[in-house]
PDB file of C-alpha atoms and ligand atoms in Angstrom:
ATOM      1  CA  UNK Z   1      44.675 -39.836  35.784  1.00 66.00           C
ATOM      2  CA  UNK Z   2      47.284 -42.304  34.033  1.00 85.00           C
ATOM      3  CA  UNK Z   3      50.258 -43.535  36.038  1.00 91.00           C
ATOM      4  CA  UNK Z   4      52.364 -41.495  33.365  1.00 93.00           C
ATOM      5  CA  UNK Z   5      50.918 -38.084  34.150  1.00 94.00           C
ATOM      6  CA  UNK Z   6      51.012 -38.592  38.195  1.00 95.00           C
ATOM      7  CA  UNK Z   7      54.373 -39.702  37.945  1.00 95.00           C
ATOM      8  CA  UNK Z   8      55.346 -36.967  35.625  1.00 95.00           C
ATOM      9  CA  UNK Z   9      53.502 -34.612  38.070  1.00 94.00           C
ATOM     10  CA  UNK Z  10      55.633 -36.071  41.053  1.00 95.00           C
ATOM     11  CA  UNK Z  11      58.721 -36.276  39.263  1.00 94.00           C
ATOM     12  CA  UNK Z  12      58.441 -32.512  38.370  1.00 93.00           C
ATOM     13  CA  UNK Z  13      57.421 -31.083  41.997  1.00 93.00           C
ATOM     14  CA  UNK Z  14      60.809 -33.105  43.005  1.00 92.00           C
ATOM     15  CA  UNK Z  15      62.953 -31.601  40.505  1.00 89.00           C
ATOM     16  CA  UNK Z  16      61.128 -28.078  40.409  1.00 89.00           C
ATOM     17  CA  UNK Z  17      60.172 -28.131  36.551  1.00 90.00           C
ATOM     18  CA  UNK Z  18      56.819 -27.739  35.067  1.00 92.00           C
ATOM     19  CA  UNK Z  19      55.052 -30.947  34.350  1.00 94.00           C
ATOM     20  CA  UNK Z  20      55.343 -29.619  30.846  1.00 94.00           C
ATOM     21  CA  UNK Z  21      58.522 -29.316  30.279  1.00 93.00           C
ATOM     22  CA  UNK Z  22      59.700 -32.422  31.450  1.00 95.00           C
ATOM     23  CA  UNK Z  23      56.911 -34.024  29.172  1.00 96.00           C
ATOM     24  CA  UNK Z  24      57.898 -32.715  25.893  1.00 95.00           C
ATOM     25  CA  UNK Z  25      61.459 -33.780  27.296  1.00 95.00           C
ATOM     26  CA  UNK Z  26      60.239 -37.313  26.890  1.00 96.00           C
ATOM     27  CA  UNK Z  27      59.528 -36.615  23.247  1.00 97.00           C
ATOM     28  CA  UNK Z  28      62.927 -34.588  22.721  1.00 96.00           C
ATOM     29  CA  UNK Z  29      64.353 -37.813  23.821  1.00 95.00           C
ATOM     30  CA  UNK Z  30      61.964 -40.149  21.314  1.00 97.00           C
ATOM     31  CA  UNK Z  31      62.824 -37.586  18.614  1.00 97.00           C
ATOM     32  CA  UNK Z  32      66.656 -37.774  18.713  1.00 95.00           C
ATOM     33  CA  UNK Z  33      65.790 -41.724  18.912  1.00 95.00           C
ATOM     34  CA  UNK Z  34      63.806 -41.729  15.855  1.00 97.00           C
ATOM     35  CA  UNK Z  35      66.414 -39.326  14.220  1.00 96.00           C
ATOM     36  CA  UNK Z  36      69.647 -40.756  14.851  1.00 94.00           C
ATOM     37  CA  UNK Z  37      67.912 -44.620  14.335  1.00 95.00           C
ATOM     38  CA  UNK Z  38      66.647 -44.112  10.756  1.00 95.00           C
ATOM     39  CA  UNK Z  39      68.916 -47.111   9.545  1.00 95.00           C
ATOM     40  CA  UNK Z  40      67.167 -49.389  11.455  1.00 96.00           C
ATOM     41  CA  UNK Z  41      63.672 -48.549   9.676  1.00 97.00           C
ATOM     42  CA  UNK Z  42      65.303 -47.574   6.549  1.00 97.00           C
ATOM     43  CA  UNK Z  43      63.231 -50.872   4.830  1.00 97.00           C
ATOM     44  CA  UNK Z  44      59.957 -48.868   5.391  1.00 98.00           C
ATOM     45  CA  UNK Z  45      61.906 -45.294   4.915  1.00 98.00           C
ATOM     46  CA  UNK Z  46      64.586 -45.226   2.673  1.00 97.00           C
ATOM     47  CA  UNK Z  47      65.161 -41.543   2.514  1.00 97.00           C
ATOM     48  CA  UNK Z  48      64.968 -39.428   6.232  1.00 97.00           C
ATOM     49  CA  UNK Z  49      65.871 -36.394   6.516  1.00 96.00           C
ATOM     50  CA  UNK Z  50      65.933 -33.775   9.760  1.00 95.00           C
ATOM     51  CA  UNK Z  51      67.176 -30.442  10.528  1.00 90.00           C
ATOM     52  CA  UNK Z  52      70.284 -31.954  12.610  1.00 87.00           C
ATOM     53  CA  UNK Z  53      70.335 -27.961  14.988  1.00 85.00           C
ATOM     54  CA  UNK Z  54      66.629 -29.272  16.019  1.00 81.00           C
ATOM     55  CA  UNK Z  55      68.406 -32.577  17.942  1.00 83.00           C
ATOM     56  CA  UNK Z  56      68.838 -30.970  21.282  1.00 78.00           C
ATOM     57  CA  UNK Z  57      70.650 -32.066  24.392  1.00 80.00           C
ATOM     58  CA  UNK Z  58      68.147 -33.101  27.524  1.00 84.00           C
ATOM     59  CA  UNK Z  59      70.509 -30.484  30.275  1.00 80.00           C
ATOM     60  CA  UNK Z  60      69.197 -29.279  33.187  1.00 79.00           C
ATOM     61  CA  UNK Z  61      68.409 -32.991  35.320  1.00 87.00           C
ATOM     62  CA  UNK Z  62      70.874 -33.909  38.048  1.00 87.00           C
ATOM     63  CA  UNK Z  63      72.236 -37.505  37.546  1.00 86.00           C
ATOM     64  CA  UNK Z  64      70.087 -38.708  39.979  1.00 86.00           C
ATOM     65  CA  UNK Z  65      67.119 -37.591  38.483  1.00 91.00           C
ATOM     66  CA  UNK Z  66      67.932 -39.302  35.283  1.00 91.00           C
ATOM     67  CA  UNK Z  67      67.059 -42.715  36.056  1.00 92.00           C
ATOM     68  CA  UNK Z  68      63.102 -41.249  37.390  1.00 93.00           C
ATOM     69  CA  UNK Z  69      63.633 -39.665  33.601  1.00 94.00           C
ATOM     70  CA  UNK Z  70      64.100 -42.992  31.844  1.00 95.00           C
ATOM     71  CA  UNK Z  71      61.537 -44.971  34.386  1.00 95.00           C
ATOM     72  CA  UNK Z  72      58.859 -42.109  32.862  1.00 96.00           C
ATOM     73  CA  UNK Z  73      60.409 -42.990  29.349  1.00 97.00           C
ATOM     74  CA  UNK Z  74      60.172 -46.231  29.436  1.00 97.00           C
ATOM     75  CA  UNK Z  75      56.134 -46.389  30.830  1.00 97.00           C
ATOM     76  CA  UNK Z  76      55.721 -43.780  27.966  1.00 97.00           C
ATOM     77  CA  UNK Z  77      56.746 -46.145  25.691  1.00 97.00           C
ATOM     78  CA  UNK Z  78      54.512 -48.645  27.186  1.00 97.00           C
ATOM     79  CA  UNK Z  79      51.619 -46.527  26.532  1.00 97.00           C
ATOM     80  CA  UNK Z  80      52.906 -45.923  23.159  1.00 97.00           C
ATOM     81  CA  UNK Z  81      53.482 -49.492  22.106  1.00 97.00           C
ATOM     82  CA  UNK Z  82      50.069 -50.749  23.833  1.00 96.00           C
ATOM     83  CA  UNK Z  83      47.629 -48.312  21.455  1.00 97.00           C
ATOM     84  CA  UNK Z  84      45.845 -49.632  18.674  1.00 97.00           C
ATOM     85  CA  UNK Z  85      47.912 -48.214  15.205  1.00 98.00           C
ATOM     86  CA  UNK Z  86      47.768 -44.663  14.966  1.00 98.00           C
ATOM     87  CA  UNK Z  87      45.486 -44.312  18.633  1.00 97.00           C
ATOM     88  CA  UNK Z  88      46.731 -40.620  20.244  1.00 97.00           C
ATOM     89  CA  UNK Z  89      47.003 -41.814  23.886  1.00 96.00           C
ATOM     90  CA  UNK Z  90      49.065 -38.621  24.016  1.00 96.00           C
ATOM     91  CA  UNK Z  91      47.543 -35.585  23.556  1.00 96.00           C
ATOM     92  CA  UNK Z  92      45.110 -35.944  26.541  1.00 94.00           C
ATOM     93  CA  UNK Z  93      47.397 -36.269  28.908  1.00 94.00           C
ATOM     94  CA  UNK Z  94      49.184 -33.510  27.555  1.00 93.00           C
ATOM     95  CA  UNK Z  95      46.340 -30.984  27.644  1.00 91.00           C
ATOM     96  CA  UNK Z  96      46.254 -31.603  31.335  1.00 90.00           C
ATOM     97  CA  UNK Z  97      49.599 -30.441  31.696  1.00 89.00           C
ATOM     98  CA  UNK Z  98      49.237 -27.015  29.346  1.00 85.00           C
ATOM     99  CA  UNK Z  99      46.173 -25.623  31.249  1.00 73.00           C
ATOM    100  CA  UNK Z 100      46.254 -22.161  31.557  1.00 67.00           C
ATOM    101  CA  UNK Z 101      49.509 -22.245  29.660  1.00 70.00           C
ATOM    102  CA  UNK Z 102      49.561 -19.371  26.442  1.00 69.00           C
ATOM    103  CA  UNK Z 103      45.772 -19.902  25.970  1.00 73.00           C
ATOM    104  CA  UNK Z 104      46.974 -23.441  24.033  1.00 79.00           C
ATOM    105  CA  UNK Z 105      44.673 -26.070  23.898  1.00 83.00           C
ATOM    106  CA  UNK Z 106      44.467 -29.606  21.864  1.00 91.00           C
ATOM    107  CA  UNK Z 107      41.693 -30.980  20.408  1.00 91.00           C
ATOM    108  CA  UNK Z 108      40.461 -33.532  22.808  1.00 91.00           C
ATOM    109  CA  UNK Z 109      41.006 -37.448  21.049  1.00 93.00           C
ATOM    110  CA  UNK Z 110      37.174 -38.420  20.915  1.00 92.00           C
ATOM    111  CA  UNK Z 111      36.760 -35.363  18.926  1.00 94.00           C
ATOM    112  CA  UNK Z 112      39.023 -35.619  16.734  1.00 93.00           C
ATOM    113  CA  UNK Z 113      38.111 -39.240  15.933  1.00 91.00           C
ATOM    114  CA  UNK Z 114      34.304 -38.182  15.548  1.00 92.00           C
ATOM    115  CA  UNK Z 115      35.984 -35.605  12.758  1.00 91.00           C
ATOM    116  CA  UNK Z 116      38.171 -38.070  11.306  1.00 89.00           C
ATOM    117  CA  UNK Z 117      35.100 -40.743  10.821  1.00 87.00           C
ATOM    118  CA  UNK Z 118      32.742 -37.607   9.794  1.00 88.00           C
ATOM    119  CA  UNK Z 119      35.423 -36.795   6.954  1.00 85.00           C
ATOM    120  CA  UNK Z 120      36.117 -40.057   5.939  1.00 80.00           C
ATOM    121  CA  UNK Z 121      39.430 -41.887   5.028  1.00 74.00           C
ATOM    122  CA  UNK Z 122      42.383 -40.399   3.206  1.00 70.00           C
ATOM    123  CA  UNK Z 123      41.332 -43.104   0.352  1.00 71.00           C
ATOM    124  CA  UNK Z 124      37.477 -41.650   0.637  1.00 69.00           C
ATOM    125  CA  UNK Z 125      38.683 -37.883   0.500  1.00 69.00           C
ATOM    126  CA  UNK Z 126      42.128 -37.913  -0.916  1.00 80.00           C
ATOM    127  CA  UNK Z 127      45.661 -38.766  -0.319  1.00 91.00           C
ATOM    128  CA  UNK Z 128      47.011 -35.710  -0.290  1.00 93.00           C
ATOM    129  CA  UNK Z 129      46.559 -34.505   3.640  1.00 94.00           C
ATOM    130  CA  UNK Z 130      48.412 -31.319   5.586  1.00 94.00           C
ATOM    131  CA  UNK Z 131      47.540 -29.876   9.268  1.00 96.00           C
ATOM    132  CA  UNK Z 132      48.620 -26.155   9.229  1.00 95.00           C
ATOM    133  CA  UNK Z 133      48.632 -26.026  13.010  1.00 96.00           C
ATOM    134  CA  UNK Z 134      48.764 -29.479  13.936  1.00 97.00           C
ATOM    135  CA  UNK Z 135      49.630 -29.017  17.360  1.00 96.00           C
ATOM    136  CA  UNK Z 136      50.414 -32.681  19.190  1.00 97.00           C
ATOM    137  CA  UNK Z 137      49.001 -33.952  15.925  1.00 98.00           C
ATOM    138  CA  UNK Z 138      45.042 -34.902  17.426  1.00 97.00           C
ATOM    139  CA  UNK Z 139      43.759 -34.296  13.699  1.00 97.00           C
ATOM    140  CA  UNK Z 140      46.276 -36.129  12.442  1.00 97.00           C
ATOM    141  CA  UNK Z 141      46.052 -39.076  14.733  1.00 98.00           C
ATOM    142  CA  UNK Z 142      42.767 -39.358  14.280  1.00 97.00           C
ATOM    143  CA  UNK Z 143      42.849 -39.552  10.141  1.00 96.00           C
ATOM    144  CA  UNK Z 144      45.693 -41.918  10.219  1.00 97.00           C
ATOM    145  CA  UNK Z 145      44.329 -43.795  12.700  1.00 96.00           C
ATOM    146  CA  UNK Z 146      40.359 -43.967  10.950  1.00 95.00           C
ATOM    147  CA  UNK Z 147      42.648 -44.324   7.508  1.00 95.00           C
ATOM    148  CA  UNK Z 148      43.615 -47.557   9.271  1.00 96.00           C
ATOM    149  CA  UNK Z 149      41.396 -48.488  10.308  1.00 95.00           C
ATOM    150  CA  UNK Z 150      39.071 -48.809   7.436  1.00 93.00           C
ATOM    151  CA  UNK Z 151      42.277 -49.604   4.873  1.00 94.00           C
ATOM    152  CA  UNK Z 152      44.781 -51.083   6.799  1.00 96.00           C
ATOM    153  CA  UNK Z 153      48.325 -50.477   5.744  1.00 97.00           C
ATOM    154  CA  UNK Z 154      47.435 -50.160   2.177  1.00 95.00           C
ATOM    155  CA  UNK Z 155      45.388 -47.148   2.430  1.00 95.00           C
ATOM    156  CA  UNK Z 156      47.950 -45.560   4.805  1.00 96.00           C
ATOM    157  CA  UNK Z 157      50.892 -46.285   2.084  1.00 96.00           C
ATOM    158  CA  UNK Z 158      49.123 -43.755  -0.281  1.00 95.00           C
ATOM    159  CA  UNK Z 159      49.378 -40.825   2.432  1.00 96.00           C
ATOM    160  CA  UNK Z 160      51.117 -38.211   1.449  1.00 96.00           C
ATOM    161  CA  UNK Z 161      51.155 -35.601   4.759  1.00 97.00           C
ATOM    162  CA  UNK Z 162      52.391 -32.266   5.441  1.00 96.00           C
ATOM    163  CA  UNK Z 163      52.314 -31.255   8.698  1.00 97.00           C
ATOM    164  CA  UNK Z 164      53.146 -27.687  10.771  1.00 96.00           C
ATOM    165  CA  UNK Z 165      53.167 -26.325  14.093  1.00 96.00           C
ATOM    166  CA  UNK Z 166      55.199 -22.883  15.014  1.00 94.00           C
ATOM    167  CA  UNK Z 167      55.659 -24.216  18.603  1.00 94.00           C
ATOM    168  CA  UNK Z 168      58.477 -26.453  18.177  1.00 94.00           C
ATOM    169  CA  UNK Z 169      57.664 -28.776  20.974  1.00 94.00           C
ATOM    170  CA  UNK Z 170      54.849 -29.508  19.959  1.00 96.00           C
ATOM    171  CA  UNK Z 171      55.309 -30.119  16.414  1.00 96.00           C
ATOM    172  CA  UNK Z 172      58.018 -32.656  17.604  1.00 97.00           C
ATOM    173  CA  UNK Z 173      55.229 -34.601  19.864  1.00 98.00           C
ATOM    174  CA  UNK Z 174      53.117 -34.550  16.536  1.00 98.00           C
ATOM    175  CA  UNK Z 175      56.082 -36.073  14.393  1.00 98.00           C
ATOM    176  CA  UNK Z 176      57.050 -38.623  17.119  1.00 98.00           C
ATOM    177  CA  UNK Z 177      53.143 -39.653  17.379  1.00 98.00           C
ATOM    178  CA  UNK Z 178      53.106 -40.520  13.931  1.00 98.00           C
ATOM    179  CA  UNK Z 179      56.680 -41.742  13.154  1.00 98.00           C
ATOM    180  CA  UNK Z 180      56.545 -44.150  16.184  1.00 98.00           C
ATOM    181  CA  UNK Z 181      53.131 -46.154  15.164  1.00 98.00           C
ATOM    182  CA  UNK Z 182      54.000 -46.182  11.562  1.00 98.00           C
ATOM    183  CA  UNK Z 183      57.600 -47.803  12.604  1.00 98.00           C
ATOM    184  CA  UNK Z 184      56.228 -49.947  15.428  1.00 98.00           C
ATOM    185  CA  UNK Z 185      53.238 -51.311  13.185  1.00 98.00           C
ATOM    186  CA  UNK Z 186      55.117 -51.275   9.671  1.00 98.00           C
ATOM    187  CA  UNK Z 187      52.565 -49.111   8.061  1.00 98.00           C
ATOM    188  CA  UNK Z 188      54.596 -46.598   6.305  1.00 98.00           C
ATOM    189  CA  UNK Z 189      53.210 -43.410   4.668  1.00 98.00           C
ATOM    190  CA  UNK Z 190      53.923 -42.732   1.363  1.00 97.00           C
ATOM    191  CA  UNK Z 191      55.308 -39.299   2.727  1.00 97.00           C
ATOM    192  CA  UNK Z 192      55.563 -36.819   5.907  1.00 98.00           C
ATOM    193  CA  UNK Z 193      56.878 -33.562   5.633  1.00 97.00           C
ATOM    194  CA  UNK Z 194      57.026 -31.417   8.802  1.00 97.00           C
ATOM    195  CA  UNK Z 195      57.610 -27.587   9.022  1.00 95.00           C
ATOM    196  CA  UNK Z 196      58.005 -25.800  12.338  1.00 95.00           C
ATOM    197  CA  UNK Z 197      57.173 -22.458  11.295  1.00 94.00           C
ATOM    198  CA  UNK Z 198      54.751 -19.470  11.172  1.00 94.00           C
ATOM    199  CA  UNK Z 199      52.084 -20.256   8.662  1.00 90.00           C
ATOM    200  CA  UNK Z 200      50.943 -16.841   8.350  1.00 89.00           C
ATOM    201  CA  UNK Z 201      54.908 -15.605   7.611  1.00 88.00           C
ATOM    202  CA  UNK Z 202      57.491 -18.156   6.073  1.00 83.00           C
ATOM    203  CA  UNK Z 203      55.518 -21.459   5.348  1.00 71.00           C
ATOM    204  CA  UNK Z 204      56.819 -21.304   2.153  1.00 72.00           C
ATOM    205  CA  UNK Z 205      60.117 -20.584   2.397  1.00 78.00           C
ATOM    206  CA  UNK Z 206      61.453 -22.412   5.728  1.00 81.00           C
ATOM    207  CA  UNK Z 207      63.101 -25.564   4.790  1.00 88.00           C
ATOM    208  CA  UNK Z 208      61.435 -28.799   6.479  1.00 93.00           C
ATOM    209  CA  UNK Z 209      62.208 -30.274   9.767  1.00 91.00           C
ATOM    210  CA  UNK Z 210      61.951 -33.868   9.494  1.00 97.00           C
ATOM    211  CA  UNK Z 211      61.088 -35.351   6.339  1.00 97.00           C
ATOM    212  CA  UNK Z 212      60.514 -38.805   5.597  1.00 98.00           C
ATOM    213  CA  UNK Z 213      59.640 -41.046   2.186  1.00 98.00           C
ATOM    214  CA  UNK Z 214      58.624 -44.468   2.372  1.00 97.00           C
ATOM    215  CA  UNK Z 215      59.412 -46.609  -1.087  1.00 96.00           C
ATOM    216  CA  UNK Z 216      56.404 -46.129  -2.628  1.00 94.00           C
ATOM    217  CA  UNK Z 217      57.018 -42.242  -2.611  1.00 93.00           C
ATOM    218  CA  UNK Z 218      60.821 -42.856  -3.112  1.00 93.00           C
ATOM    219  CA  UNK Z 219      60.051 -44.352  -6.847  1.00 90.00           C
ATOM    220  CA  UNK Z 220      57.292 -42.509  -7.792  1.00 81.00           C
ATOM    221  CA  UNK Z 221      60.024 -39.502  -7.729  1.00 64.00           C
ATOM    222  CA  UNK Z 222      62.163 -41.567  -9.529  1.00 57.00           C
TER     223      UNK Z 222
HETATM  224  C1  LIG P 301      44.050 -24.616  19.143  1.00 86.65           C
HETATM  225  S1  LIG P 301      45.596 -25.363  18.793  1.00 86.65           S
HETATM  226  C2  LIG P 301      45.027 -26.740  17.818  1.00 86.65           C
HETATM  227  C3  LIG P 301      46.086 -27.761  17.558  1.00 86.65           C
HETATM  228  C4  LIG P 301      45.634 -28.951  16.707  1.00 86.65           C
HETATM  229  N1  LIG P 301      45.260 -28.537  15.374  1.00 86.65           N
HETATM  230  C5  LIG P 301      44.492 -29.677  17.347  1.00 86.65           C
HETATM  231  O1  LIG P 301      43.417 -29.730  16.746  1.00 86.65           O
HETATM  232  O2  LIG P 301      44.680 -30.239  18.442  1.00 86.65           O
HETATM  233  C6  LIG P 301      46.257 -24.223  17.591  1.00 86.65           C
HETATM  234  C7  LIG P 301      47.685 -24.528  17.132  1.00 86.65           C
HETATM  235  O3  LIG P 301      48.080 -23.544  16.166  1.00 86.65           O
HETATM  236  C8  LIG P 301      49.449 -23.243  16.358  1.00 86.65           C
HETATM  237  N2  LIG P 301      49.686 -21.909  15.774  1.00 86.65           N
HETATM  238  C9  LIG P 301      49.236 -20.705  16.220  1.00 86.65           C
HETATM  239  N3  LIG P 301      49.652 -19.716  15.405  1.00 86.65           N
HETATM  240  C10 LIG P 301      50.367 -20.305  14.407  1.00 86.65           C
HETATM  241  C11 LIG P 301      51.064 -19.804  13.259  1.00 86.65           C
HETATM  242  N4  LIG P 301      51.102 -18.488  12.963  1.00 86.65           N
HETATM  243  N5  LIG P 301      51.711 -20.692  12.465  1.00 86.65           N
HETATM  244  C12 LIG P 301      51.677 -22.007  12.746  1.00 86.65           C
HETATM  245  N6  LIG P 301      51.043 -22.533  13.812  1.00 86.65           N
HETATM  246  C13 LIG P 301      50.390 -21.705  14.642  1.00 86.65           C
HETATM  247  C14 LIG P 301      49.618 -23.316  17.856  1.00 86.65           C
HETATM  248  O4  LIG P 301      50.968 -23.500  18.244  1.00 86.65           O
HETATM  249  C15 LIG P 301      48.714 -24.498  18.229  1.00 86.65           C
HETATM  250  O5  LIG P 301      49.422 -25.703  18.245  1.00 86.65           O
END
């Protein structure tokens, strides 16, 4: 098990919160980061946009607990920043922590590179990409990362990716997973558009959650 999911484990039998919980805190926290930092990638990203209601507080840690909460943060980061471009080290770890929780489960990250490579590139099949139900974004990882992988930041600039979970948490981790790589390693997608809705009854009709267009998509709207 990783040093991030013991101590997470640890952390949460101190402070009597599901594992869970204080994971996807982690990525509330990265979110609001990515959100309220847009300026400062704003040369890959000229035009972010985010559902402001959707930036939520972190409440419920005593003070002392806060510092264990940034410790966790920053060896998340770690992980994060140590991956190859577009590698999911996260969704793993986090379908430890949801066993037995609602039935969910993610698709585990050797699958979902085996699909990505079985597929092919977004260049080979298209660049037009969307994951209904994307859950911590494993699918989507694993294009994006294969993408890559075979045409470097190039072939990721033509991506143009909607993405949609109805369990806002998790749509978040999905939206941090790709927003961070594609930041950290300057490979911006031509376009990512996330919902956080029910596919099956407003899809159409909710308005995005995050939404962000790199230049290439910027002028071709122009
Ligand atoms: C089995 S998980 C798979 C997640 C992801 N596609 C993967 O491969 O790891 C199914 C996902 O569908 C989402 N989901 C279920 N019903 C949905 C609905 N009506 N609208 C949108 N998403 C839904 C769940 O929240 C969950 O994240």
């Amino acid at each position: 098990m990783s040093n991030l999911l013991k101590n997470t484990n640890a952390f949460a039998d101190h402070c009597g919160l599901p594992a869970r919980h204080i994971f996807d805190d982690l990525f509330t926290l990265l979110y609001s980061h990515i959100c309220a930092g847009k300026k400062e990638y704003q040369h890959l990203y000229p035009a972010v946009s985010y559902d402001a209601r959707k930036v939520q507080p972190l409440d419920g840690y005593r003070d002392a607990d806060r510092d264990e909460l940034m410790r966790l943060l920053v060896m998340l980061i770690a992980e994060l920043d140590n991956a190859v471009p577009f590698e999911d080290v996260v969704t793993d770890k986090y379908g430890t922590l949801l066993q037995g929780d609602s039935g969910q489960f993610m698709t585990p990250t050797p699958l979902s590179n085996a699909v990505s490579e079985f597929l092919g590139s977004a260049r080979e099949g298209g660049n037009k990409r969307a994951e209904p139900s994307c859950g911590t974004g494993a699918l989507v990882m694993g294009d994006l990362r294969h993408t890559y992988a075979v045409g470097g930041k190039d072939a990721v600039s033509h991506v143009d990716y909607s993405i949609n979970d109805l369990d806002q948490r998790l749509v978040r981790i999905a939206t941090v997973q790709v927003m961070y790589h594609s930041i950290r390693h300057e490979a911006p997608l031509k376009r990512l558009v996330v919902h956080n809705a029910d596919l099956i009854r407003n899809y159409d009709t909710s308005p995005p959650f995050f939404a962000a267009t790199s230049w290439r998509g910027v002028l071709e709207i122009i």
